[in-house]
Tab-separated table of C-alpha atoms and ligand atoms in Angstrom:
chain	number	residue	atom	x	y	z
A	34	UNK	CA	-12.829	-47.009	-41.308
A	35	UNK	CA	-10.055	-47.936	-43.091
A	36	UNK	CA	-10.090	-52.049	-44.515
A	37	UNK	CA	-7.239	-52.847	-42.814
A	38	UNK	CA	-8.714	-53.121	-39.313
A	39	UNK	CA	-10.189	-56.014	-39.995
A	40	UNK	CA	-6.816	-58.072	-40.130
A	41	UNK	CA	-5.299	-55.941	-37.320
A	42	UNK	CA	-7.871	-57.036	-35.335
A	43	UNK	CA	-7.873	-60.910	-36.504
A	44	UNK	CA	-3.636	-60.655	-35.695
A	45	UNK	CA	-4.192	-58.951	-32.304
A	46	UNK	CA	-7.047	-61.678	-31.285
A	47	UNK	CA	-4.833	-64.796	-32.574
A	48	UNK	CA	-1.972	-63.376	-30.198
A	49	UNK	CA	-4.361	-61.797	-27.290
A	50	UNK	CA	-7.452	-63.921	-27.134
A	51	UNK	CA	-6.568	-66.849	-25.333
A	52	UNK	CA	-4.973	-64.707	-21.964
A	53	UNK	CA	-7.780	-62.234	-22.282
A	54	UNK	CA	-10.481	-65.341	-21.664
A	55	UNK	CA	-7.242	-66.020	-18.975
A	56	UNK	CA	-8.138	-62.964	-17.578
A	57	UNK	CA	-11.905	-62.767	-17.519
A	58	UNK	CA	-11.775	-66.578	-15.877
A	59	UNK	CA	-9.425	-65.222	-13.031
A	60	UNK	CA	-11.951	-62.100	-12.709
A	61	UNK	CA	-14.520	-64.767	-12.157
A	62	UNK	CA	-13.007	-66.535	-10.015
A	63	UNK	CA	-12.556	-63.498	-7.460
A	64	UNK	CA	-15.457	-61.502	-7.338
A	65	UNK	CA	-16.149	-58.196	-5.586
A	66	UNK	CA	-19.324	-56.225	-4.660
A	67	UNK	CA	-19.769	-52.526	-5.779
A	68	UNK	CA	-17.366	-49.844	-4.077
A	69	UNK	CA	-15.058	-53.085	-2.721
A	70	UNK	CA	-13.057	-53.748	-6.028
A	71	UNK	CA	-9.833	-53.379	-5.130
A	72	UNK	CA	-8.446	-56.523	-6.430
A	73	UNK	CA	-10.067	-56.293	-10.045
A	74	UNK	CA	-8.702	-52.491	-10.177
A	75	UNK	CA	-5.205	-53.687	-8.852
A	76	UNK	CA	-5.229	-56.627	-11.968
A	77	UNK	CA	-6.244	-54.089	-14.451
A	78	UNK	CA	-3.587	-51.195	-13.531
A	79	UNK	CA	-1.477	-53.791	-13.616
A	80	UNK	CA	-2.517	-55.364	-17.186
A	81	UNK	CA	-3.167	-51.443	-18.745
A	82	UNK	CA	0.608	-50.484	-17.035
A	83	UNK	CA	2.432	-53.290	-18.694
A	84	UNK	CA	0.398	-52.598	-22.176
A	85	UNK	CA	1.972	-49.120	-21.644
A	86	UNK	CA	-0.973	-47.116	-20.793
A	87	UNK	CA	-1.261	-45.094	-17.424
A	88	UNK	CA	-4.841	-45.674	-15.608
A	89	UNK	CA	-6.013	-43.342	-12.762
A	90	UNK	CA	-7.752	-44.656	-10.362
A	91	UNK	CA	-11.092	-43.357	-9.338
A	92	UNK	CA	-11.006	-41.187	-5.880
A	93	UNK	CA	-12.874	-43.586	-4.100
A	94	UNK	CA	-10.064	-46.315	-4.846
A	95	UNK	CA	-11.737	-48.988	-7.200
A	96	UNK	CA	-12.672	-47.965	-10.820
A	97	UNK	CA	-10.287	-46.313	-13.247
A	98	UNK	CA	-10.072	-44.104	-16.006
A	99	UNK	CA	-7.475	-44.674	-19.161
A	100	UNK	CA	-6.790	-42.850	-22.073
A	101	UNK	CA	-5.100	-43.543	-24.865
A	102	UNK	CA	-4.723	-42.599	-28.350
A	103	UNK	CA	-3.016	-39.358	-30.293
A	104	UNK	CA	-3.287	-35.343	-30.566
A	105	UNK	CA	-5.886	-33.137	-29.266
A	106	UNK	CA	-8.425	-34.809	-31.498
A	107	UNK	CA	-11.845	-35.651	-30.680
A	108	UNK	CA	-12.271	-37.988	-27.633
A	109	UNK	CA	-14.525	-41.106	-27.381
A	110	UNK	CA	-15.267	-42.927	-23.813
A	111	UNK	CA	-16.253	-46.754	-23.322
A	112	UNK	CA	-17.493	-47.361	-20.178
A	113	UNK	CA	-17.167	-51.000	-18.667
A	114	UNK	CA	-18.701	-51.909	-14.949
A	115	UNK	CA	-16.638	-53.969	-12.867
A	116	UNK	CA	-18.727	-55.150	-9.862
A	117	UNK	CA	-20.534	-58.507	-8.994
A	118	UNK	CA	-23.403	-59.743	-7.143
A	119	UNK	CA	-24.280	-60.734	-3.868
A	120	UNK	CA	-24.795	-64.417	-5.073
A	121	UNK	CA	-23.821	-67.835	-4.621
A	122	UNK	CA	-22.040	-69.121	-8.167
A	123	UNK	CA	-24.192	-72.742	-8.714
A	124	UNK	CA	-21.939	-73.292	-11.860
A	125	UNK	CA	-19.807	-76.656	-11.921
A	126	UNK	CA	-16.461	-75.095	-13.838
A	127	UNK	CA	-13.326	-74.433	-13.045
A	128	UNK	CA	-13.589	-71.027	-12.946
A	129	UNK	CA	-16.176	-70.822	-10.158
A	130	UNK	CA	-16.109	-67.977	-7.640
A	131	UNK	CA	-14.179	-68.917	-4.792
A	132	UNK	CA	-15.791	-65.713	-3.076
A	133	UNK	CA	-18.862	-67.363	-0.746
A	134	UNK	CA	-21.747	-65.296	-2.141
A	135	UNK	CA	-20.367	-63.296	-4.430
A	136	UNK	CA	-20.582	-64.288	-8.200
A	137	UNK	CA	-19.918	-62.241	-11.638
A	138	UNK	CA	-23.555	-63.398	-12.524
A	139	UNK	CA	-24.404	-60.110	-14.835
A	140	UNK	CA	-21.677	-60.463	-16.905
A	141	UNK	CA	-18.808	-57.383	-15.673
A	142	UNK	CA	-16.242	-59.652	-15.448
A	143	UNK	CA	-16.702	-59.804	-19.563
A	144	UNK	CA	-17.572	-56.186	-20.053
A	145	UNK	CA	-14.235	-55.592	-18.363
A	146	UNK	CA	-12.126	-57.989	-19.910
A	147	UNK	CA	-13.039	-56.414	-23.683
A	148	UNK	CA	-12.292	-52.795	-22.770
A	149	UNK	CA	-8.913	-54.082	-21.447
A	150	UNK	CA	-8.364	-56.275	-24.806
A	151	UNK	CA	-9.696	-52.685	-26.278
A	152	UNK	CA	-7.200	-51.070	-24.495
A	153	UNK	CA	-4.240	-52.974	-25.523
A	154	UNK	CA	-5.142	-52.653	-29.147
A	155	UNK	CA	-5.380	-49.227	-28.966
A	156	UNK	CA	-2.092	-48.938	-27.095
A	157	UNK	CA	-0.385	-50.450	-29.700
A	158	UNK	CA	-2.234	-48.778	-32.787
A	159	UNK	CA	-1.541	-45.625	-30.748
A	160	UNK	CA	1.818	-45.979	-30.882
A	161	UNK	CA	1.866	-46.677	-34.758
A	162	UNK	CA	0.337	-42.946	-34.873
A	163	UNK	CA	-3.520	-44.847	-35.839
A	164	UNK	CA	-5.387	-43.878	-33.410
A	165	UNK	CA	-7.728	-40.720	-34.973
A	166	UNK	CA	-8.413	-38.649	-31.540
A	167	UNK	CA	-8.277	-40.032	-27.833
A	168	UNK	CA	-10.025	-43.380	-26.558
A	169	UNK	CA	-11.322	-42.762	-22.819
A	170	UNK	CA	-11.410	-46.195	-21.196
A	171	UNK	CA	-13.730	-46.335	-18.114
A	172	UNK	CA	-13.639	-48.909	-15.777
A	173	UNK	CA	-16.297	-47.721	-13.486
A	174	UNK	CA	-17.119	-50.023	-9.953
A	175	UNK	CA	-20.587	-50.282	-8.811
A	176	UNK	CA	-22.843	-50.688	-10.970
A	177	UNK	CA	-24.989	-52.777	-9.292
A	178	UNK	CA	-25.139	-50.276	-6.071
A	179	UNK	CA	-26.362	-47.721	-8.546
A	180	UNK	CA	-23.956	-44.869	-7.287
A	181	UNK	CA	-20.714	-45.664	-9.316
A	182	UNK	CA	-21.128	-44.044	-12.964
A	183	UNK	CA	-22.713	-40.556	-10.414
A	184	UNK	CA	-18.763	-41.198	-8.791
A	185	UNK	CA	-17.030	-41.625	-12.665
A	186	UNK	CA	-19.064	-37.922	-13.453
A	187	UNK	CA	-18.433	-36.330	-10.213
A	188	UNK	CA	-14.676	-37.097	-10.927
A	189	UNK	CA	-15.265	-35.594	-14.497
A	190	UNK	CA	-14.876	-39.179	-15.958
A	191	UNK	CA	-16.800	-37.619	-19.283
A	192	UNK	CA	-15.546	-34.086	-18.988
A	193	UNK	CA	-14.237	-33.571	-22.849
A	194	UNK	CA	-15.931	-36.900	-23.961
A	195	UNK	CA	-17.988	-36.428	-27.577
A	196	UNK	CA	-19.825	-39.385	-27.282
A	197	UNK	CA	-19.961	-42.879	-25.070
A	198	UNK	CA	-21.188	-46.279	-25.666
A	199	UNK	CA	-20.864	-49.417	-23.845
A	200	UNK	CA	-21.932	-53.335	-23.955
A	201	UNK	CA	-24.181	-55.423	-22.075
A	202	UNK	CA	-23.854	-59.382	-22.220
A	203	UNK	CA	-27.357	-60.553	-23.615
A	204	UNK	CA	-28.078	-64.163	-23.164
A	205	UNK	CA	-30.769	-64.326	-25.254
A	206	UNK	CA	-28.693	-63.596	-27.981
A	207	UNK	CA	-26.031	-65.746	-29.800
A	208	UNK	CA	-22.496	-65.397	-29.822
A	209	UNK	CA	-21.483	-62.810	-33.020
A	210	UNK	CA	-24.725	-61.025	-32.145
A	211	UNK	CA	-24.891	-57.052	-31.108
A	212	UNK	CA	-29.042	-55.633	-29.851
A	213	UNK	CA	-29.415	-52.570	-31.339
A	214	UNK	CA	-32.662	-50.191	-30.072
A	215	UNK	CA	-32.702	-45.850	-31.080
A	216	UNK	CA	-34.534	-45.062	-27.566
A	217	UNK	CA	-35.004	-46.254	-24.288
A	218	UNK	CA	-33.177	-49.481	-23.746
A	219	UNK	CA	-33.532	-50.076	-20.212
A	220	UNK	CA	-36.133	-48.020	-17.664
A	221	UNK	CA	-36.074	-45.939	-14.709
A	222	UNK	CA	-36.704	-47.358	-11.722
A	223	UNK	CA	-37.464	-45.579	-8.526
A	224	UNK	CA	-38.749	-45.796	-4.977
A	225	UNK	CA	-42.063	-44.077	-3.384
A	226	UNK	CA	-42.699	-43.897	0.042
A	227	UNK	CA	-46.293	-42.305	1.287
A	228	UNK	CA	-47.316	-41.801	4.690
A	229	UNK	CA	-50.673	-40.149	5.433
A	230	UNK	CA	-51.711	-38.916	8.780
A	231	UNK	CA	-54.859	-37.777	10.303
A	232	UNK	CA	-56.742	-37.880	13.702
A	233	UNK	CA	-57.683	-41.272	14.449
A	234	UNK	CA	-60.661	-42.784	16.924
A	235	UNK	CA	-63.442	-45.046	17.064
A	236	UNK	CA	-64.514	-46.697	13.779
A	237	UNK	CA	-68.215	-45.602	14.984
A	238	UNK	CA	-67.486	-41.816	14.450
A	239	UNK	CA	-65.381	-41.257	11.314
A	240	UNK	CA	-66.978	-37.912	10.733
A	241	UNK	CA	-65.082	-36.782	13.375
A	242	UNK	CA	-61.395	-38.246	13.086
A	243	UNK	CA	-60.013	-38.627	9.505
A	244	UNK	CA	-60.910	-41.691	8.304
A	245	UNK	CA	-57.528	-42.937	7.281
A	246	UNK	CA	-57.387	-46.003	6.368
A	247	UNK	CA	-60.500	-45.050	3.360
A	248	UNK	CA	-58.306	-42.084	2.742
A	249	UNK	CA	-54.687	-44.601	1.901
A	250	UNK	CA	-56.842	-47.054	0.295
A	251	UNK	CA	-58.075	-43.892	-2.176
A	252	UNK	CA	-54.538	-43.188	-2.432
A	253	UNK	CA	-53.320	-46.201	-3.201
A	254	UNK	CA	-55.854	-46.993	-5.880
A	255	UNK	CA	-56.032	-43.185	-7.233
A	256	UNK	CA	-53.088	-42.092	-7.951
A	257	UNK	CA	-51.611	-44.992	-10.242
A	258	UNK	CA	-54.716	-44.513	-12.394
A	259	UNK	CA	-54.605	-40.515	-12.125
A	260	UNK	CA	-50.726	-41.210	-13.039
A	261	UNK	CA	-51.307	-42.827	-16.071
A	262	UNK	CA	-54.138	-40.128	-17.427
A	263	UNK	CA	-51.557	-37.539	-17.016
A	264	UNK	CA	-48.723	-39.093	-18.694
A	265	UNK	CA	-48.224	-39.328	-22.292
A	266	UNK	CA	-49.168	-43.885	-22.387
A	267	UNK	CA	-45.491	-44.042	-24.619
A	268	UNK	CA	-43.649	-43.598	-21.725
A	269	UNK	CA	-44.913	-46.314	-19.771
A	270	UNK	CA	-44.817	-44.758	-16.355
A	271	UNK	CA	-45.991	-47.078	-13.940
A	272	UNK	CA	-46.422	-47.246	-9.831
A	273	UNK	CA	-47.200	-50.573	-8.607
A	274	UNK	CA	-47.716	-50.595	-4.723
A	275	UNK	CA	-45.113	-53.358	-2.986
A	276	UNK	CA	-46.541	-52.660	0.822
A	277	UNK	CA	-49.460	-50.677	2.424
A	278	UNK	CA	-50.286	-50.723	6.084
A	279	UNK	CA	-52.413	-49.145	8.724
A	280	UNK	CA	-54.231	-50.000	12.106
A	281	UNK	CA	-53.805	-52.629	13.996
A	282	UNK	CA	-57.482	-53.928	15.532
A	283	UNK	CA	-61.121	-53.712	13.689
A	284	UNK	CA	-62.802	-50.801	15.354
A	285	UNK	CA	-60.513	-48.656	15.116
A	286	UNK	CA	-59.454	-45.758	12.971
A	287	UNK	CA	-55.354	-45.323	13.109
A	288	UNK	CA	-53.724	-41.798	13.051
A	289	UNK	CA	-51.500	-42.966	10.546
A	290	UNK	CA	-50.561	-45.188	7.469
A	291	UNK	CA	-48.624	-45.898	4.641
A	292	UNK	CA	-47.881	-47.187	1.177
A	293	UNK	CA	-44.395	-48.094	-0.453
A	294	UNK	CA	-43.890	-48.544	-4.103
A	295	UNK	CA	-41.467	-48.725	-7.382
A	296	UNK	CA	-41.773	-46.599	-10.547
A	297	UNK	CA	-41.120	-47.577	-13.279
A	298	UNK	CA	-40.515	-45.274	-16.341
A	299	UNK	CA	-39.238	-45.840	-20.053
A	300	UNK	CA	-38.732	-42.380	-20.980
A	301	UNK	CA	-36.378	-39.497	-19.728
A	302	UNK	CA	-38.869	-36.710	-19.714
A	303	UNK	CA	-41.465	-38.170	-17.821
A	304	UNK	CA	-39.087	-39.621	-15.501
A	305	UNK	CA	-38.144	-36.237	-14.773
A	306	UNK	CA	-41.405	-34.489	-14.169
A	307	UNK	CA	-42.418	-38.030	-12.276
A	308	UNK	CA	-41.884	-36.772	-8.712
A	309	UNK	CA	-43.104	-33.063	-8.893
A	310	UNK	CA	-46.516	-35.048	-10.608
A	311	UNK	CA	-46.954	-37.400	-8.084
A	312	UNK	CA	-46.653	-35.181	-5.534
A	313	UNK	CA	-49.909	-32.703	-6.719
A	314	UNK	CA	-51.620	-35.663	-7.582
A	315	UNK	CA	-51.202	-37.197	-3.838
A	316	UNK	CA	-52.325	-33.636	-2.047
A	317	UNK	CA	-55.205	-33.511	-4.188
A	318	UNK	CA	-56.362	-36.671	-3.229
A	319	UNK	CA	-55.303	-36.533	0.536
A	320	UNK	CA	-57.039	-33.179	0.786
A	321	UNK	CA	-60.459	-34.476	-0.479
A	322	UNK	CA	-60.418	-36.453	2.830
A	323	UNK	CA	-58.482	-34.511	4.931
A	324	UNK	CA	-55.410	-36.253	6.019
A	325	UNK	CA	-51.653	-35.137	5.471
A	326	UNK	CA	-49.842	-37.006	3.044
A	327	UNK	CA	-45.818	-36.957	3.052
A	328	UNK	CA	-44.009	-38.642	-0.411
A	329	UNK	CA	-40.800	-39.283	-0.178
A	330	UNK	CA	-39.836	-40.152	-4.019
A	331	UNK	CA	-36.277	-42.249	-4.020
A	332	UNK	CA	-34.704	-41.456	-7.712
A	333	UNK	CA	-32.898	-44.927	-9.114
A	334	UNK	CA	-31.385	-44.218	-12.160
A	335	UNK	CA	-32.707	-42.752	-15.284
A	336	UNK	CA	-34.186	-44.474	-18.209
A	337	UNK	CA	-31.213	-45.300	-20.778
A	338	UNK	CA	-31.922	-43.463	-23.929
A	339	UNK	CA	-29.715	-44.508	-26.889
A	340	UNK	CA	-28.322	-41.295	-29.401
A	341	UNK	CA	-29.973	-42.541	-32.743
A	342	UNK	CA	-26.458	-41.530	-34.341
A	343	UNK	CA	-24.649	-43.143	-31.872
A	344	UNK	CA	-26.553	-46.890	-32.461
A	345	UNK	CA	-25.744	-45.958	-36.299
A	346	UNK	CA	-22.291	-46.173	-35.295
A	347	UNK	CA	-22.531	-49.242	-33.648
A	348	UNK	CA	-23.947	-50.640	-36.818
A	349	UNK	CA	-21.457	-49.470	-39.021
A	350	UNK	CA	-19.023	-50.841	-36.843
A	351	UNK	CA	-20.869	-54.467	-36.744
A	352	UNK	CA	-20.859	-54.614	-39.808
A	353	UNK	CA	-17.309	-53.523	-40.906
A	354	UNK	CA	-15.956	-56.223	-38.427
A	355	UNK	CA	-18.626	-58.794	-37.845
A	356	UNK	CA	-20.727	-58.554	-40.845
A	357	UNK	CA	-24.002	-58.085	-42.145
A	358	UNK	CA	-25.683	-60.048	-40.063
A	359	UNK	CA	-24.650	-58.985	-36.957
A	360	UNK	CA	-26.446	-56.251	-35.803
A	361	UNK	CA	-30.053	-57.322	-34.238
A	362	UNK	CA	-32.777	-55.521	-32.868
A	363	UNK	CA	-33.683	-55.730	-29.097
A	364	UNK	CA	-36.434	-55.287	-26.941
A	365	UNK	CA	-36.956	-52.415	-23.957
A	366	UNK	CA	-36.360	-53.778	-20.681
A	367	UNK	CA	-37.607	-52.947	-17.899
A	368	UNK	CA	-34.214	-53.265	-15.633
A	369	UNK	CA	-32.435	-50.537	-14.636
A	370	UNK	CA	-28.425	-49.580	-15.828
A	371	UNK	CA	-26.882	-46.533	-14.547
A	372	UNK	CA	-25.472	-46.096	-17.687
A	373	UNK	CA	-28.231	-43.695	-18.131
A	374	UNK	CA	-26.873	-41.168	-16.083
A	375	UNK	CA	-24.147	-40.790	-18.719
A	376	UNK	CA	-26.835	-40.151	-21.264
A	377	UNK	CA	-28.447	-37.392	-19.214
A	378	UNK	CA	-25.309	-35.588	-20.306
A	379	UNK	CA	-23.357	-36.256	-23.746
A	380	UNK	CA	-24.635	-38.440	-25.923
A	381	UNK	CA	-23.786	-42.555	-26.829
A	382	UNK	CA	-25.271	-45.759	-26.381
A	383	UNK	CA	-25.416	-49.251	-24.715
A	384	UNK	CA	-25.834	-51.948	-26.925
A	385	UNK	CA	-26.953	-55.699	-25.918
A	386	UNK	CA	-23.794	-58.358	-26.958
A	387	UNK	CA	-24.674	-61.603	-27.650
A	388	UNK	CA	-23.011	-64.212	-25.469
A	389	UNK	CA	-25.205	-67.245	-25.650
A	390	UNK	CA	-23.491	-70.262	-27.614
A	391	UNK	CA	-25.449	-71.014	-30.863
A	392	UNK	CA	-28.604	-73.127	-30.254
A	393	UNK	CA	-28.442	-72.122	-26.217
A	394	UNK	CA	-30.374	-68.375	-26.301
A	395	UNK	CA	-32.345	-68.161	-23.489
A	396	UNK	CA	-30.556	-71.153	-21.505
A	397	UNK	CA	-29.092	-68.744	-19.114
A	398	UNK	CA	-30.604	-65.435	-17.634
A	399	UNK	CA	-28.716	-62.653	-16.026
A	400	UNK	CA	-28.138	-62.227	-11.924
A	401	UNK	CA	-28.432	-65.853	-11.139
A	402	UNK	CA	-25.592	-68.164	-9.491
A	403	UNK	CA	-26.068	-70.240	-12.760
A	404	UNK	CA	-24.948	-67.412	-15.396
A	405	UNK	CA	-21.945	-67.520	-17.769
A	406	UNK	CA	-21.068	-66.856	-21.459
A	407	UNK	CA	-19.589	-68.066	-24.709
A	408	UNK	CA	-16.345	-67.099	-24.535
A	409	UNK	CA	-15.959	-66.304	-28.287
A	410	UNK	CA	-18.217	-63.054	-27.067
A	411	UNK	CA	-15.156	-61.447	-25.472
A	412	UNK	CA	-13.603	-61.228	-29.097
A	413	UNK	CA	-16.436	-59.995	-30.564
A	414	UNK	CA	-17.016	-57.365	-27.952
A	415	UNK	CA	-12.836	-56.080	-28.141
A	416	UNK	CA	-13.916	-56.207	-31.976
A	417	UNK	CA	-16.875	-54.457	-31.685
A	418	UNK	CA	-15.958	-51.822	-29.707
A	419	UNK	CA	-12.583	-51.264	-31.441
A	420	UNK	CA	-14.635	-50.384	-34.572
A	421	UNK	CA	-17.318	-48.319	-32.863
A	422	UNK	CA	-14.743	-46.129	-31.552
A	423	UNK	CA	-12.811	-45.711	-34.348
A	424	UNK	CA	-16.071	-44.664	-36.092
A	425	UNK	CA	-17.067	-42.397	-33.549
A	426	UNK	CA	-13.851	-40.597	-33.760
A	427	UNK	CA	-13.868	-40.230	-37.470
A	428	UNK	CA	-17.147	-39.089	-37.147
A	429	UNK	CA	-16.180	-35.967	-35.267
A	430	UNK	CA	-13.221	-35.103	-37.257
A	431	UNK	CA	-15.277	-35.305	-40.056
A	432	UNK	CA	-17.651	-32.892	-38.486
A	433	UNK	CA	-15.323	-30.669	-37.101
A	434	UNK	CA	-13.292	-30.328	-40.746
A	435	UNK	CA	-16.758	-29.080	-42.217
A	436	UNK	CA	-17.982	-26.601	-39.146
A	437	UNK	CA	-15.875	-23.952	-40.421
A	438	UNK	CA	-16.828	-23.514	-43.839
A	439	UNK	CA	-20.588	-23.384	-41.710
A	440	UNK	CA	-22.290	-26.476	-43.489
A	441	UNK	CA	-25.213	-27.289	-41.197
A	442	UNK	CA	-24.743	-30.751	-39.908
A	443	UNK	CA	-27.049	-33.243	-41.641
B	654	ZN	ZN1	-26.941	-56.657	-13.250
B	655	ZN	ZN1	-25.128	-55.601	-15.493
């Protein structure tokens, strides 16, 4: 990686860091929902313009896409999201949101104030000649609407991209910190709708309606347990029932009923095969006592699975730049990220950046109005992903010098 990026990057912090936290606290202090930010787009076309870069924006009119960097090299993307949530901000700082219920309480208003600090480094290393291949910023809205990365791809946001990674604030983890996890990071998370039908009629003759409500209650307690004896256990596929209802008065059978759940799934491949599954598994049931069963399976967003080279990278870059201490392991969760759908196609990696002051992990948690950061994070991260990139792109070059000579990539 070259040793000198580690006083570039100390030289461009000392004269950058202090209007980038300028920038995150004015992000803060305005707000906007998925799909509706037009102000944070206008501030960052603005900020990317005057660092001499030329950002697109997204069809849809929030979200942007900047490249910079030299030659027809190889091409790495970053991926920030720039939306907040519907929530009131509870925190007593200047700063507050000054948007009634709307508050940057996951963090985006950080995630997008690196990338920009990543973009003016690169602009300027770029125009030194440093920059080893082409850095794709993406400043995608809507992350919390899962819809927006599906609108970054549709506008071919990754077409030519070799690899992509991103950051997550973590408040469980302290300032100078970066999660690392090979694998699933975050899970699926999806909707199921059932509704069974039958012929209804007194409760004295269920031999000769369908006797529903048995039938949804077989359903309902069936096919989570089927579920899981069809699944390999590692992928912790899970449907937990939310609402079930039928009938309306004692002594009488209902025509028809239904149950409403979430899935929830740590691993791509049996998210995939998760609806096709659960739909032979609820007409085998249904058929044993003769009602119609309808699902209707509602995909969220897929599992994110981190490339195991790609968290290497990451590491390397940690450690370059922070040191050897920085890089951390991190647990699964069970949220949902649309940075997944990225993943479905090239691959990359989301890592977990620690924003909690030392001595105060855990103090916050993520979407609620009392949220916020150590501000030292937003250095780390422009470090961080500086060196990550940089890796990356060395990476490939490296690869691409030896394909011809046909060594088999190790
Ligand atoms: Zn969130
Ligand atoms: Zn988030």
């Amino acid at each position: 990686m070259g040793g000198g990026l580690r006083p570039q990057l100390d030289s461009f912090l000392a004269e950058n860091e202090t209007d980038l936290i300028a920038f995150r606290r004015d992000l803060h202090m305005h707000p906007e929902l998925g799909f509706a930010e037009h102000r944070t787009t206008a501030r960052l076309i603005e900020a990317l313009t005057a660092a001499g870069l030329r950002p697109q924006r997204l069809p849809k009119g929030t979200g942007l896409i900047c490249e910079v960097g030299n030659g027809d090299g190889p091409v790495v993307g970053l991926r920030a999201d720039i939306d907040a949530l519907p929530l009131t901000d509870e925190k007593d700082v200047a700063y507050r949101s000054t948007v009634p219920g709307v508050c940057h309480a996951c963090g985006h208003d950080v995630h997008t104030t690196i990338l920009l600090g990543v973009g003016r480094f690169f602009a300027r290393q770029a125009a030194a000649g440093l920059v080893p291949g082409k850095v794709r910023l993406i400043f995608q809205p809507a992350e919390e609407t899962p819809g927006g990365a599906l609108d970054v791809l549709a506008a071919g946001g990754i077409a030519g991209v070799d690899r992509v990674f991103a950051l997550h604030c973590d408040p469980r983890l302290e300032v100078g910190r970066l999660g690392l996890r090979v694998g699933p990071i975050t899970a699926a998370c999806d909707k199921v709708n059932v509704r069974v039908a039958g012929p209804g009629g007194h409760t004295a003759r269920p031999h000769l309606t369908a006797d529903l409500v048995y039938a949804l209650a077989k359903i309902v307690t069936e096919l989570p347990a089927a579920l899981s004896r069809r699944v390999d256990p590692r992928s912790s596929l899970s449907l937990v029932w939310g609402r079930v209802s039928a009938g309306s008065v004692a002594n009488a059978i209902p025509d028809d009923g239904i149950a409403q759940g979430t899935v929830r799934c740590l691993d791509d491949e049996a998210w995939h095969s998760a609806p096709e599954l659960m739909k032979t598994l609820l007409d085998s049931v249904a058929s044993a006592y003769d009602v119609k069963a309808e699902l209707d399976y509602v995909r969220g967003v897929p599992p994110t699975v981190n490339e195991r080279t790609s968290v290497e990278m990451f590491r390397t870059a940690v450690e370059a730049v922070i040191g050897e201490d920085g890089a951390a392991g991190t647990p699964q969760s069970l949220g949902g990220e649309d940075f997944g759908w990225y993943l479905e196609s090239i691959p990359g990696a989301l890592a977990r950046l620690g924003v909690a002051t030392p001595g105060m992990a855990g103090a916050y948690d993520l979407h609620r109005g009392t949220f916020d950061v150590d501000e030292r994070s937003i250095g780390v991260g422009v470090r961080i992903m500086v060196a990550t990139a940089l890796t990356a792109l060395w990476e490939s070059r490296r690869a691409s010098a030896a394909e011809p000579i046909g060594e088999p990539a190790a």
